[in-house]
Every structure is written in C-alpha cells, then in structure tokens.
C-alpha cells in the first residue's frame, strides 16, 4: 500500500501542503479574501459555510475552485447571526439561530437532526454547482466528540469525500481513535494537520514550513479583506486580515515554500485519488 | 373626537411628519446609516428587521431610540440571505431561507405559522430591550392582502402598537378597507403615507414637503453607509447611500421643513397617545 502522497505522484520523502481557507461564505469580506487567496494567492483550498448569510454570494462567484463544505452547526458571533437550513429545533438557540458554542451543540443537538442538517448543507452546495472537494466542520463540532464523529465519518463515506482529521498525536488527547476507523471505511485524510487557531497564522506557518514531515499536511487560515463589516462581525478581524495579506500580498510564504521544496496541493487531488481506489 | 395630530398637541392645520428609516438590522451598513440618521440626522423613527443577520448588532447598539418592528417574511436579495426565527416550513424556500418575493409569501405561507413568526419577531425585539414603538411590514407582505392584513391588525391590537397603513386613497386600489377596521379596533395609524419605493427618496420628499396636508404623514427611507458589503448585498445601494446623505449630511430637507413650518415626530408619540386612550 503506497502512501497518500505517493498515490498523488510525489516521491516518498516529499512534503506536500494544503493551504486551506476556512469560512468562505461567512461574510462579504471573507468571500473577497478567500477567493483572492485561491486565485491570486497561496490558498489551495477553501471551505464553504453554507448556512451563512453570504454563502449564496460565494456560490455565485464560484468558478471551479477547490471548495469543500465547512459543515456548520454554530453561529458564534454576538452581533451577526445565522440559522440552519433545516427546521431541527435541537439545532437552534432561543433566538432561532445556531448556538454560539460547540459545547451547546454537543449538549443539545439531536443526532438525527444533525445528519439532516449536514446533508442539507452538502446538497445545497452541490445544488449550487460546487464540485465539493472535501468535508470539514466549523469549530470542530463533528471532530471532537465520538458520537458526532460517527456522523462525520458516515457523511464522508456516503459522499465519497475526504475529511479533515487532526493528526495522530491528537487521538490520545481526544480520547478516541478516528484515523483508523476513517481509513477502514476508505475515507482519505491528510497525514498531518496543523492547528493554528488562536495564534497568528503567519508565524505558525513560517515556523512550520522548515519542519514539515514527508507526506500531506493541511494547514488552515481565515483570509478576509479589511472592512467595517468584518471589524464589527469578528473580534478577531485583525488575524483574518493578516491571513489575507500573508496569502495574497506578502512573499514570505512563497519564499519559504521554495527554499524548502514544499509542494502545494488541494483537496480535489485527494478526493480524486480516493474515488479512484 | 379630536384628530391624531391634535391629540399629539398640534393645532388643527399643522403638518407633522414621521421620517421613518426602514431596514435597521438588514446589514452592517444599514445599522450604521440608520442610527446616524436617528441620532445626528433627520430620521425620527426606524424599523428593525429581526430575522436579519445584523439585527443583534442593531439591538446591542440600541439606546432608547424610536424603533419599531419591521415584520419580515421575505429575504429578497440574491447574494445575501436570512431565515425566519421559527421553524415554520411554509415560511421558507427550498434553501431554508425566507422567500425572495411577497408573492411567494402570499401563495405559500400558512397563516398560523405567520402569526407565530411575527410574534417571535416582536418578542425577540422586546427581549433585547427594545421599547417597540410600532409595527410595519417589509415589502408590504402584511398590508397588501386582506388575509394577511387580519394578522397584522391582530398584532397591533394584541401589542397595543400603531401600525403603518397606507393612505385612504390606496384602499380602492388594493380592493379592501383597512383604515376603518384598524380605527374600530383602537389602533392608531398616520393620516397620510408616502410611497417612495423605486424612486429617489430625496426628490420625492423635497417635492412632498410644500404639499403636505394637515395631520400626520409618514415617509420612509433606507439610509445606509456606502461599503463593499452594501454594494454587494443590495443592487439599489446607491439609493440607500443617497438616503443616508440626504438625512445625515445635507441641509435641503432641514431647510424645506423649516420653510414650510413642518413638525417632526416619531412613532413613540403615536404609541403613547394610543395607549393613553
């Protein structure tokens, strides 16, 4: 059995990076930032939040880009909210919007309603004409708890899509195995995964590039252009704007990738490889 | 029986104008524009769209302003969408969002679900601490059809709130009486109402001021600041930005009101008068 990156055509020691742009559709500024990162920057993949107010705009601008579905069960900001696609009453807070925390989802969401909502999100993206490349989940709602992971894995199997999974080193921390079960079901996932949440993505990525291990690694950022809308919606707006500048306007990452011979790829290659086996 | 404006303390020949700012909560640019119009411009009242993504921001910025509920059963823009607060399946389109047209609401909405949704919108505004001053309805969904008008009138009665009603001259056009039935139930509404939809509010208002009849007239505008978000969300963004400039930055309207001795008021005065009788 050859490794994932060898199946993608790389040598056994080569290092391959997916630069994923999360939160496409979240707001207008995110749509601007993510598409620029994909089309004129170093982003190689993006994840669409289908229930968000600006998802229809993201879909209207879609042009065959490497876009997966960022399954969304939370609406985390205080000033700016969105609702599920389906009428699952266990999926909403007292304001009829998705709840603000992953903990609220884990405590309250009925799994049948979760499945219906996630399927509706994927079907909506497909219905908009998006050639969905992978699945991941906003704020880890489907990755960090075994009951929810089972839903996630079934969706990957049903739609024959790669899943974002965190690295093997996180399994003891989370207290359950997910990489073996995903492999056993024929679902593709990256060899390594870089958490950059809560810190500057720029410094994490620049620190990471020289240390990349062989195989496929996913890192994710949240590029968005600077705008009054973004500043009011997301208290972490400065980090998002820096991610945008880092991927679109600065040369540091390009230089680091070149200096260390790191290849870039997207999730479409993983998906096509998964479907070919 | 004294007339409305006399009950508000004006002389029988005096002319009183409500300058209502619609679509508070619709988007970030609308919240900026409407609150500026109320606080440093000529807006005297605003109408909050509770299901919209930015309604929570509007509520967080609320500071005792003259704000009513713009009952919202449609999500009309292509790129930017929102969902109802309640799980009424007759209230949403195939994307789980409120439908894009009033016609779709009239054709498909179950009236019991409409009542539940409208009550949830009013209760949400009250729950946010908004001292709701009046009710009106986005895109006329509740005013232009007799079955829906009955719901609207019952809400005005139940919450003891003034209703936006169009002028007596529109009853033959719409084919049913609504002003008499509202008066019979003790609901207050303005003597006159100015439709400005689809044209420049600036020219309509400047043309209107010298011709105002005695009594209370409502005119409505849609002030919003210019931003990439607004331009992408609303194809009529130029009109909204002009409404903002007209109410906040220009002096023409102030000069016209002064020249013709027109008084300004809000819906709070109408509500308090209605509740005192």
mmCIF file of C-alpha atoms in Angstrom, chain B:
data_model
loop_
_atom_site.group_PDB
_atom_site.id
_atom_site.type_symbol
_atom_site.label_atom_id
_atom_site.label_comp_id
_atom_site.label_asym_id
_atom_site.label_seq_id
_atom_site.Cartn_x
_atom_site.Cartn_y
_atom_site.Cartn_z
ATOM 1 C CA UNK B 1 -63.244 63.143 18.625
ATOM 2 C CA UNK B 2 -60.075 65.149 18.070
ATOM 3 C CA UNK B 3 -57.726 64.225 15.272
ATOM 4 C CA UNK B 4 -54.469 62.376 15.824
ATOM 5 C CA UNK B 5 -52.243 65.420 15.494
ATOM 6 C CA UNK B 6 -54.448 67.407 17.826
ATOM 7 C CA UNK B 7 -54.198 64.625 20.400
ATOM 8 C CA UNK B 8 -50.419 64.945 19.993
ATOM 9 C CA UNK B 9 -50.702 68.643 20.865
ATOM 10 C CA UNK B 10 -50.623 70.248 17.428
ATOM 11 C CA UNK B 11 -53.085 72.775 16.034
ATOM 12 C CA UNK B 12 -55.763 71.628 13.553
ATOM 13 C CA UNK B 13 -53.955 72.962 10.482
ATOM 14 C CA UNK B 14 -50.482 71.863 11.453
ATOM 15 C CA UNK B 15 -48.455 69.398 9.453
ATOM 16 C CA UNK B 16 -46.432 66.707 11.182
ATOM 17 C CA UNK B 17 -44.001 64.299 9.524
ATOM 18 C CA UNK B 18 -42.565 60.953 10.624
ATOM 19 C CA UNK B 19 -39.288 60.284 8.806
ATOM 20 C CA UNK B 20 -39.005 56.515 9.176
ATOM 21 C CA UNK B 21 -35.789 54.651 8.441
ATOM 22 C CA UNK B 22 -36.538 51.161 7.205
ATOM 23 C CA UNK B 23 -34.347 48.089 7.257
ATOM 24 C CA UNK B 24 -32.461 48.543 10.532
ATOM 25 C CA UNK B 25 -30.638 45.240 11.129
ATOM 26 C CA UNK B 26 -30.596 44.324 7.439
ATOM 27 C CA UNK B 27 -26.799 44.622 7.155
ATOM 28 C CA UNK B 28 -23.884 46.348 8.874
ATOM 29 C CA UNK B 29 -24.085 49.378 6.568
ATOM 30 C CA UNK B 30 -27.791 49.827 7.365
ATOM 31 C CA UNK B 31 -27.149 49.803 11.119
ATOM 32 C CA UNK B 32 -24.512 52.497 10.705
ATOM 33 C CA UNK B 33 -26.701 54.589 8.429
ATOM 34 C CA UNK B 34 -29.965 54.278 10.353
ATOM 35 C CA UNK B 35 -28.509 55.079 13.760
ATOM 36 C CA UNK B 36 -26.661 58.072 12.356
ATOM 37 C CA UNK B 37 -29.884 59.246 10.725
ATOM 38 C CA UNK B 38 -31.749 58.929 14.049
ATOM 39 C CA UNK B 39 -29.049 60.455 16.230
ATOM 40 C CA UNK B 40 -27.460 63.138 14.126
ATOM 41 C CA UNK B 41 -29.775 63.381 11.134
ATOM 42 C CA UNK B 42 -33.436 63.902 10.346
ATOM 43 C CA UNK B 43 -34.673 60.352 10.902
ATOM 44 C CA UNK B 44 -37.340 60.270 13.619
ATOM 45 C CA UNK B 45 -38.121 56.559 13.666
ATOM 46 C CA UNK B 46 -36.675 53.270 12.478
ATOM 47 C CA UNK B 47 -37.964 49.776 11.763
ATOM 48 C CA UNK B 48 -35.946 46.726 12.813
ATOM 49 C CA UNK B 49 -35.787 43.566 10.673
ATOM 50 C CA UNK B 50 -35.421 40.988 13.447
ATOM 51 C CA UNK B 51 -34.566 37.894 11.340
ATOM 52 C CA UNK B 52 -31.701 39.645 9.557
ATOM 53 C CA UNK B 53 -28.087 38.699 10.307
ATOM 54 C CA UNK B 54 -27.249 42.111 11.783
ATOM 55 C CA UNK B 55 -30.351 42.524 13.973
ATOM 56 C CA UNK B 56 -28.425 41.518 17.090
ATOM 57 C CA UNK B 57 -25.912 44.274 16.381
ATOM 58 C CA UNK B 58 -28.738 46.786 15.956
ATOM 59 C CA UNK B 59 -30.171 45.652 19.289
ATOM 60 C CA UNK B 60 -26.791 45.877 21.008
ATOM 61 C CA UNK B 61 -26.391 49.477 19.806
ATOM 62 C CA UNK B 62 -29.972 50.434 20.752
ATOM 63 C CA UNK B 63 -30.162 53.279 23.226
ATOM 64 C CA UNK B 64 -33.807 54.142 23.654
ATOM 65 C CA UNK B 65 -34.221 55.207 20.019
ATOM 66 C CA UNK B 66 -37.638 55.305 18.318
ATOM 67 C CA UNK B 67 -37.599 51.760 16.919
ATOM 68 C CA UNK B 68 -40.454 49.538 15.821
ATOM 69 C CA UNK B 69 -40.516 46.067 14.293
ATOM 70 C CA UNK B 70 -40.385 45.757 10.511
ATOM 71 C CA UNK B 71 -42.105 42.375 10.379
ATOM 72 C CA UNK B 72 -40.072 40.374 7.897
ATOM 73 C CA UNK B 73 -41.336 37.421 5.871
ATOM 74 C CA UNK B 74 -39.037 37.819 2.861
ATOM 75 C CA UNK B 75 -35.296 37.610 2.175
ATOM 76 C CA UNK B 76 -35.212 39.376 -1.153
ATOM 77 C CA UNK B 77 -31.567 39.650 -2.196
ATOM 78 C CA UNK B 78 -29.808 37.059 -4.282
ATOM 79 C CA UNK B 79 -26.355 37.107 -2.681
ATOM 80 C CA UNK B 80 -27.246 37.636 0.961
ATOM 81 C CA UNK B 81 -29.963 35.669 2.761
ATOM 82 C CA UNK B 82 -31.628 35.130 6.121
ATOM 83 C CA UNK B 83 -34.038 32.690 7.750
ATOM 84 C CA UNK B 84 -37.114 33.013 9.976
ATOM 85 C CA UNK B 85 -36.842 32.736 13.756
ATOM 86 C CA UNK B 86 -39.369 29.913 13.920
ATOM 87 C CA UNK B 87 -39.458 26.528 12.266
ATOM 88 C CA UNK B 88 -42.467 27.221 10.052
ATOM 89 C CA UNK B 89 -41.855 25.174 6.903
ATOM 90 C CA UNK B 90 -44.353 27.210 4.921
ATOM 91 C CA UNK B 91 -42.224 30.296 5.583
ATOM 92 C CA UNK B 92 -39.078 29.165 3.766
ATOM 93 C CA UNK B 93 -37.939 28.415 0.248
ATOM 94 C CA UNK B 94 -36.005 25.359 -0.921
ATOM 95 C CA UNK B 95 -32.861 26.854 0.633
ATOM 96 C CA UNK B 96 -34.405 27.122 4.091
ATOM 97 C CA UNK B 97 -34.470 30.931 3.852
ATOM 98 C CA UNK B 98 -37.448 33.304 3.764
ATOM 99 C CA UNK B 99 -38.654 33.541 0.150
ATOM 100 C CA UNK B 100 -37.496 36.323 -2.116
ATOM 101 C CA UNK B 101 -40.890 37.805 -3.063
ATOM 102 C CA UNK B 102 -44.079 38.919 -1.361
ATOM 103 C CA UNK B 103 -45.984 36.904 -3.944
ATOM 104 C CA UNK B 104 -44.273 33.722 -2.724
ATOM 105 C CA UNK B 105 -45.322 34.570 0.845
ATOM 106 C CA UNK B 106 -48.925 35.177 -0.173
ATOM 107 C CA UNK B 107 -49.023 31.961 -2.189
ATOM 108 C CA UNK B 108 -47.365 29.650 0.289
ATOM 109 C CA UNK B 109 -47.351 30.878 3.877
ATOM 110 C CA UNK B 110 -49.620 29.219 6.407
ATOM 111 C CA UNK B 111 -51.282 31.946 8.453
ATOM 112 C CA UNK B 112 -50.765 30.160 11.776
ATOM 113 C CA UNK B 113 -47.050 29.989 11.004
ATOM 114 C CA UNK B 114 -47.076 33.650 10.003
ATOM 115 C CA UNK B 115 -48.621 34.578 13.349
ATOM 116 C CA UNK B 116 -46.052 32.516 15.275
ATOM 117 C CA UNK B 117 -43.178 34.047 13.321
ATOM 118 C CA UNK B 118 -44.407 37.625 13.695
ATOM 119 C CA UNK B 119 -44.951 37.151 17.428
ATOM 120 C CA UNK B 120 -41.466 35.676 17.749
ATOM 121 C CA UNK B 121 -40.009 38.716 15.972
ATOM 122 C CA UNK B 122 -41.817 41.141 18.275
ATOM 123 C CA UNK B 123 -40.943 39.115 21.381
ATOM 124 C CA UNK B 124 -37.292 38.957 20.298
ATOM 125 C CA UNK B 125 -37.145 42.736 19.931
ATOM 126 C CA UNK B 126 -38.778 43.198 23.328
ATOM 127 C CA UNK B 127 -36.454 40.577 24.803
ATOM 128 C CA UNK B 128 -33.477 42.555 23.510
ATOM 129 C CA UNK B 129 -34.792 45.532 25.468
ATOM 130 C CA UNK B 130 -36.186 47.482 22.523
ATOM 131 C CA UNK B 131 -39.094 49.710 23.592
ATOM 132 C CA UNK B 132 -41.012 48.799 20.429
ATOM 133 C CA UNK B 133 -42.854 51.849 19.084
ATOM 134 C CA UNK B 134 -44.859 50.485 16.162
ATOM 135 C CA UNK B 135 -45.233 47.684 13.638
ATOM 136 C CA UNK B 136 -44.824 47.732 9.917
ATOM 137 C CA UNK B 137 -44.056 45.006 7.382
ATOM 138 C CA UNK B 138 -41.216 44.551 4.941
ATOM 139 C CA UNK B 139 -42.276 44.632 1.291
ATOM 140 C CA UNK B 140 -45.911 45.051 2.263
ATOM 141 C CA UNK B 141 -46.440 41.356 2.965
ATOM 142 C CA UNK B 142 -48.946 42.049 5.731
ATOM 143 C CA UNK B 143 -50.592 45.164 4.323
ATOM 144 C CA UNK B 144 -51.472 44.307 0.758
ATOM 145 C CA UNK B 145 -53.653 41.217 1.100
ATOM 146 C CA UNK B 146 -56.807 41.012 3.273
ATOM 147 C CA UNK B 147 -55.928 37.650 4.871
ATOM 148 C CA UNK B 148 -52.510 38.880 5.907
ATOM 149 C CA UNK B 149 -53.850 42.273 6.965
ATOM 150 C CA UNK B 150 -56.041 40.476 9.522
ATOM 151 C CA UNK B 151 -52.891 39.034 11.127
ATOM 152 C CA UNK B 152 -51.244 42.461 11.106
ATOM 153 C CA UNK B 153 -54.243 44.127 12.722
ATOM 154 C CA UNK B 154 -54.491 41.461 15.431
ATOM 155 C CA UNK B 155 -50.816 42.026 16.260
ATOM 156 C CA UNK B 156 -51.365 45.777 16.561
ATOM 157 C CA UNK B 157 -54.301 45.145 18.887
ATOM 158 C CA UNK B 158 -52.515 42.485 20.944
ATOM 159 C CA UNK B 159 -49.340 44.536 21.462
ATOM 160 C CA UNK B 160 -51.170 47.912 21.550
ATOM 161 C CA UNK B 161 -48.909 49.296 18.851
ATOM 162 C CA UNK B 162 -49.534 51.733 15.989
ATOM 163 C CA UNK B 163 -49.449 50.205 12.529
ATOM 164 C CA UNK B 164 -48.044 51.620 9.330
ATOM 165 C CA UNK B 165 -51.000 51.862 6.967
ATOM 166 C CA UNK B 166 -51.060 53.404 3.546
ATOM 167 C CA UNK B 167 -53.372 56.313 2.785
ATOM 168 C CA UNK B 168 -57.125 56.215 2.220
ATOM 169 C CA UNK B 169 -56.537 56.807 -1.474
ATOM 170 C CA UNK B 170 -54.967 53.345 -1.762
ATOM 171 C CA UNK B 171 -57.964 51.392 -0.445
ATOM 172 C CA UNK B 172 -59.784 51.318 -3.817
ATOM 173 C CA UNK B 173 -56.563 50.227 -5.482
ATOM 174 C CA UNK B 174 -55.993 47.390 -3.028
ATOM 175 C CA UNK B 175 -59.666 46.457 -3.074
ATOM 176 C CA UNK B 176 -60.314 46.229 0.646
ATOM 177 C CA UNK B 177 -60.797 48.583 3.580
ATOM 178 C CA UNK B 178 -58.122 48.595 6.260
ATOM 179 C CA UNK B 179 -58.206 52.053 7.832
ATOM 180 C CA UNK B 180 -61.762 51.792 9.153
ATOM 181 C CA UNK B 181 -61.221 48.311 10.625
ATOM 182 C CA UNK B 182 -57.995 49.460 12.309
ATOM 183 C CA UNK B 183 -59.685 52.531 13.773
ATOM 184 C CA UNK B 184 -62.574 50.377 15.002
ATOM 185 C CA UNK B 185 -60.116 48.240 16.957
ATOM 186 C CA UNK B 186 -58.471 51.248 18.587
ATOM 187 C CA UNK B 187 -55.252 51.007 16.573
ATOM 188 C CA UNK B 188 -53.500 54.268 15.688
ATOM 189 C CA UNK B 189 -52.071 54.991 12.228
ATOM 190 C CA UNK B 190 -50.982 58.095 10.384
ATOM 191 C CA UNK B 191 -53.341 60.272 8.381
ATOM 192 C CA UNK B 192 -51.182 60.095 5.280
ATOM 193 C CA UNK B 193 -48.462 57.858 3.953
ATOM 194 C CA UNK B 194 -45.946 58.478 1.194
ATOM 195 C CA UNK B 195 -44.734 55.658 -1.012
ATOM 196 C CA UNK B 196 -41.174 56.344 -2.114
ATOM 197 C CA UNK B 197 -40.209 52.850 -3.255
ATOM 198 C CA UNK B 198 -38.441 52.586 -6.560
ATOM 199 C CA UNK B 199 -37.590 56.255 -6.943
ATOM 200 C CA UNK B 200 -35.193 58.691 -5.388
ATOM 201 C CA UNK B 201 -36.391 59.468 -1.884
ATOM 202 C CA UNK B 202 -34.663 62.827 -1.991
ATOM 203 C CA UNK B 203 -36.724 64.251 -4.838
ATOM 204 C CA UNK B 204 -39.970 62.707 -3.569
ATOM 205 C CA UNK B 205 -39.516 64.187 -0.117
ATOM 206 C CA UNK B 206 -38.438 67.603 -1.301
ATOM 207 C CA UNK B 207 -41.428 67.672 -3.621
ATOM 208 C CA UNK B 208 -43.694 66.492 -0.815
ATOM 209 C CA UNK B 209 -42.842 68.940 1.935
ATOM 210 C CA UNK B 210 -44.521 72.008 0.426
ATOM 211 C CA UNK B 211 -47.631 69.952 -0.371
ATOM 212 C CA UNK B 212 -48.096 68.205 2.968
ATOM 213 C CA UNK B 213 -51.643 68.124 4.207
ATOM 214 C CA UNK B 214 -52.580 68.858 7.813
ATOM 215 C CA UNK B 215 -52.228 65.885 10.118
ATOM 216 C CA UNK B 216 -49.528 63.248 10.493
ATOM 217 C CA UNK B 217 -47.753 61.882 7.414
ATOM 218 C CA UNK B 218 -45.246 59.031 7.366
ATOM 219 C CA UNK B 219 -42.487 58.874 4.782
ATOM 220 C CA UNK B 220 -39.847 56.168 4.784
ATOM 221 C CA UNK B 221 -36.262 55.971 3.570
ATOM 222 C CA UNK B 222 -33.499 53.357 3.667
ATOM 223 C CA UNK B 223 -30.327 55.075 4.893
ATOM 224 C CA UNK B 224 -27.108 53.054 4.769
ATOM 225 C CA UNK B 225 -23.458 53.986 4.606
ATOM 226 C CA UNK B 226 -21.513 53.183 1.469
ATOM 227 C CA UNK B 227 -19.496 49.961 1.885
ATOM 228 C CA UNK B 228 -18.414 46.931 -0.159
ATOM 229 C CA UNK B 229 -20.904 44.861 1.875
ATOM 230 C CA UNK B 230 -23.839 47.111 0.952
ATOM 231 C CA UNK B 231 -22.837 47.299 -2.710
ATOM 232 C CA UNK B 232 -22.701 43.506 -2.925
ATOM 233 C CA UNK B 233 -25.889 42.893 -0.948
ATOM 234 C CA UNK B 234 -28.292 45.418 -2.421
ATOM 235 C CA UNK B 235 -28.388 46.312 -6.125
ATOM 236 C CA UNK B 236 -30.209 49.511 -5.082
ATOM 237 C CA UNK B 237 -27.304 50.538 -2.855
ATOM 238 C CA UNK B 238 -26.898 53.966 -4.469
ATOM 239 C CA UNK B 239 -30.394 54.968 -3.414
ATOM 240 C CA UNK B 240 -29.697 53.826 0.143
ATOM 241 C CA UNK B 241 -26.463 55.792 0.305
ATOM 242 C CA UNK B 242 -28.247 58.844 -1.098
ATOM 243 C CA UNK B 243 -30.944 58.478 1.585
ATOM 244 C CA UNK B 244 -28.175 58.458 4.186
ATOM 245 C CA UNK B 245 -26.542 61.596 2.776
ATOM 246 C CA UNK B 246 -29.912 63.290 2.453
ATOM 247 C CA UNK B 247 -30.829 62.634 6.096
ATOM 248 C CA UNK B 248 -27.419 62.986 7.740
ATOM 249 C CA UNK B 249 -25.148 65.236 5.717
ATOM 250 C CA UNK B 250 -27.233 67.522 3.501
ATOM 251 C CA UNK B 251 -29.283 70.531 4.578
ATOM 252 C CA UNK B 252 -32.011 70.583 1.910
ATOM 253 C CA UNK B 253 -34.612 68.706 3.922
ATOM 254 C CA UNK B 254 -34.000 70.719 7.091
ATOM 255 C CA UNK B 255 -34.388 73.913 5.107
ATOM 256 C CA UNK B 256 -37.581 72.736 3.427
ATOM 257 C CA UNK B 257 -39.142 71.645 6.739
ATOM 258 C CA UNK B 258 -38.271 74.986 8.307
ATOM 259 C CA UNK B 259 -39.510 76.983 5.315
ATOM 260 C CA UNK B 260 -42.872 75.263 5.436
ATOM 261 C CA UNK B 261 -43.267 75.007 9.210
ATOM 262 C CA UNK B 262 -43.438 71.205 9.223
ATOM 263 C CA UNK B 263 -43.041 69.495 12.586
ATOM 264 C CA UNK B 264 -41.230 66.168 13.024
ATOM 265 C CA UNK B 265 -42.369 63.378 15.291
ATOM 266 C CA UNK B 266 -41.771 59.670 15.830
ATOM 267 C CA UNK B 267 -43.981 56.632 16.339
ATOM 268 C CA UNK B 268 -43.404 56.668 20.109
ATOM 269 C CA UNK B 269 -45.683 59.693 20.413
ATOM 270 C CA UNK B 270 -48.371 57.876 18.437
ATOM 271 C CA UNK B 271 -47.999 54.766 20.543
ATOM 272 C CA UNK B 272 -48.180 56.635 23.825
ATOM 273 C CA UNK B 273 -51.234 58.511 22.616
ATOM 274 C CA UNK B 274 -52.858 55.226 21.555
ATOM 275 C CA UNK B 275 -52.178 53.628 24.897
ATOM 276 C CA UNK B 276 -53.498 56.655 26.787
ATOM 277 C CA UNK B 277 -56.914 56.464 25.157
#
